[in-house]
Tab-separated table of C-alpha atoms in Angstrom:
chain	number	residue	atom	x	y	z
A	1	MET	CA	82.288	89.956	99.878
A	2	TRP	CA	83.749	86.697	99.675
A	3	ARG	CA	84.384	86.501	96.378
A	4	LYS	CA	86.828	89.668	96.610
A	5	TRP	CA	88.643	87.902	99.749
A	6	PHE	CA	88.784	84.656	97.515
A	7	GLU	CA	89.652	86.697	93.969
A	8	PHE	CA	92.374	88.360	96.508
A	9	ILE	CA	93.790	85.049	98.645
A	10	PHE	CA	94.466	84.143	94.395
A	11	THR	CA	95.775	86.285	93.428
A	12	LEU	CA	98.225	86.336	96.016
A	13	GLY	CA	99.220	83.318	95.794
A	14	LEU	CA	99.424	83.946	91.748
A	15	LEU	CA	102.604	86.540	93.126
A	16	VAL	CA	103.950	83.710	95.040
A	17	LEU	CA	104.403	81.867	93.042
A	18	LEU	CA	105.714	84.606	90.296
A	19	LEU	CA	108.059	85.761	92.328
A	20	THR	CA	109.276	82.226	93.349
A	21	ILE	CA	109.814	81.142	89.305
A	22	PRO	CA	113.209	82.773	88.860
A	23	ASP	CA	114.635	80.510	91.612
A	24	ARG	CA	113.366	77.360	90.214
A	25	ASN	CA	114.261	79.241	86.236
A	26	GLU	CA	116.934	80.276	84.690
A	27	VAL	CA	115.700	83.729	83.540
A	28	ALA	CA	117.808	86.312	81.702
A	29	TYR	CA	116.153	89.573	83.329
A	30	PRO	CA	115.291	89.142	87.132
A	31	VAL	CA	114.560	92.774	87.672
A	32	ILE	CA	112.793	93.796	84.863
A	33	TYR	CA	110.331	90.280	85.586
A	34	TYR	CA	109.936	91.122	89.213
A	35	VAL	CA	108.962	94.413	88.677
A	36	THR	CA	106.662	93.703	85.298
A	37	VAL	CA	105.111	91.138	88.249
A	38	ILE	CA	105.224	93.325	90.831
A	39	VAL	CA	103.369	96.449	88.617
A	40	LEU	CA	101.267	94.180	86.697
A	41	TYR	CA	99.766	92.805	90.490
A	42	GLY	CA	98.950	96.405	91.910
A	43	ILE	CA	96.733	96.730	88.398
A	44	VAL	CA	95.207	93.449	89.581
A	45	LEU	CA	94.352	94.825	92.839
A	46	VAL	CA	93.056	97.922	92.015
A	47	GLN	CA	90.315	96.106	89.786
A	48	ILE	CA	89.382	93.678	92.798
A	49	VAL	CA	88.594	96.459	94.952
A	50	ARG	CA	86.703	98.478	92.024
A	51	SER	CA	84.812	95.685	90.602
A	52	ARG	CA	81.896	97.115	91.314
A	53	ASN	CA	82.711	100.374	89.788
A	54	SER	CA	83.798	98.848	87.149
A	55	ASP	CA	80.705	96.989	86.263
A	56	LEU	CA	78.703	100.409	86.406
A	57	LYS	CA	81.313	101.358	83.895
A	58	PHE	CA	81.302	98.924	81.584
A	59	PHE	CA	77.491	98.582	81.378
A	60	TYR	CA	76.931	102.525	80.405
A	61	LYS	CA	79.583	102.179	78.231
A	62	TRP	CA	78.467	98.651	76.577
A	63	LYS	CA	74.823	100.603	76.174
A	64	ARG	CA	76.378	103.229	74.026
A	65	THR	CA	78.641	100.973	71.879
A	66	ARG	CA	76.690	97.978	71.194
A	67	ASP	CA	74.898	99.658	68.349
A	68	TYR	CA	77.991	99.563	66.389
A	69	ARG	CA	77.450	96.068	65.463
A	70	PHE	CA	80.012	93.249	65.975
A	71	TRP	CA	82.387	93.642	63.711
A	72	TYR	CA	83.781	96.724	64.893
A	73	HIS	CA	83.583	94.965	68.666
A	74	PHE	CA	85.460	92.402	66.867
A	75	ILE	CA	88.191	94.761	65.070
A	76	ARG	CA	89.042	96.224	68.136
A	77	GLU	CA	89.178	93.499	70.694
A	78	PHE	CA	90.999	91.615	67.710
A	79	SER	CA	93.653	94.386	67.920
A	80	LYS	CA	94.013	94.182	71.865
A	81	ALA	CA	94.499	90.631	71.665
A	82	PHE	CA	97.012	90.630	68.494
A	83	LEU	CA	98.797	93.001	69.682
A	84	GLY	CA	98.851	92.227	73.947
A	85	VAL	CA	99.765	88.517	72.529
A	86	LEU	CA	102.427	89.440	70.369
A	87	ILE	CA	103.987	92.501	72.894
A	88	PHE	CA	103.701	89.760	76.100
A	89	GLY	CA	105.609	86.755	73.689
A	90	VAL	CA	108.346	89.006	72.072
A	91	PHE	CA	109.081	90.691	76.072
A	92	HIS	CA	108.672	86.694	77.592
A	93	ALA	CA	111.196	85.355	74.827
A	94	TRP	CA	113.126	88.771	75.942
A	95	VAL	CA	113.426	88.322	79.503
A	96	LEU	CA	112.997	84.374	80.097
A	97	HIS	CA	115.265	83.046	77.642
A	98	GLY	CA	117.163	86.183	76.178
A	99	ARG	CA	116.515	85.325	72.733
A	100	ASN	CA	116.467	88.210	70.165
A	101	PRO	CA	112.457	88.885	69.592
A	102	PHE	CA	112.918	88.516	65.985
A	103	GLU	CA	114.308	84.890	66.510
A	104	VAL	CA	110.799	84.041	67.922
A	105	ILE	CA	108.820	84.579	64.500
A	106	PHE	CA	106.007	81.841	65.267
A	107	ILE	CA	104.385	84.197	67.892
A	108	PHE	CA	103.421	86.765	65.150
A	109	TYR	CA	100.947	83.362	64.090
A	110	VAL	CA	100.290	82.163	67.500
A	111	ALA	CA	99.425	86.316	67.853
A	112	LEU	CA	97.193	86.526	64.909
A	113	ILE	CA	94.876	82.975	65.949
A	114	MET	CA	94.678	84.605	69.433
A	115	GLY	CA	93.408	87.464	68.156
A	116	VAL	CA	90.989	86.119	65.829
A	117	LEU	CA	89.440	84.208	68.859
A	118	ALA	CA	89.420	86.806	71.001
A	119	GLY	CA	87.823	88.646	68.843
A	120	THR	CA	84.920	86.280	68.779
A	121	PHE	CA	84.587	85.583	72.329
A	122	SER	CA	85.354	88.971	73.365
A	123	TRP	CA	82.366	90.569	71.495
A	124	GLN	CA	80.180	87.570	73.127
A	125	LEU	CA	81.077	88.014	76.572
A	126	ASN	CA	80.575	91.485	76.517
A	127	GLU	CA	77.119	90.970	75.812
A	128	SER	CA	76.633	88.122	78.213
A	129	LYS	CA	78.082	90.402	81.117
A	130	TYR	CA	75.803	93.585	79.752
A	131	ILE	CA	72.730	91.514	80.071
A	132	LYS	CA	74.077	90.020	83.827
A	133	ILE	CA	74.415	93.907	84.913
A	134	TYR	CA	70.881	95.054	83.406
A	135	GLU	CA	68.789	92.646	85.175
A	136	SER	CA	71.164	92.467	88.144
A	137	LEU	CA	70.166	96.310	88.624
A	138	LYS	CA	66.863	95.753	87.567
A	139	LYS	CA	66.549	94.046	90.678
A	140	GLU	CA	67.736	96.193	92.497
A	141	GLY	CA	65.080	98.852	91.395
A	142	TYR	CA	67.796	100.847	89.614
A	143	PHE	CA	65.133	102.050	86.850
A	144	ASP	CA	63.007	102.721	88.433
A	145	GLN	CA	60.773	105.689	87.421
A	146	SER	CA	60.462	107.100	90.757
A	147	ARG	CA	63.897	107.841	91.383
């Protein structure tokens, strides 16, 4: 219970910080910046509220897909991280600084490195999360045959 309140207060503090950035720094397209921050904040709030349901959803999904081995998950997470960093980097350069995205070609290399790291670490984190959820459900008697 306290964890949700802490996460809510922490994200509220981050929202205030993110909304004051255009006051302290020059932003090329402030309307797009504000809309993006507010939409992403809404997504984070939904994740905080539904954390228990998302844990169970993750548990059953990972239980099905963990037999695909490392490379399946690596390529999947690499693709998500690579595209996310690339899009965020180009979007950041365009919205905050008003630069042409093609002037910032080094973002591609940063995205490539981040994708490789995310692909590797994500698989390990998902396995750890699966085991943690499995152990907590086992403690609660979720897998008892008497149910």
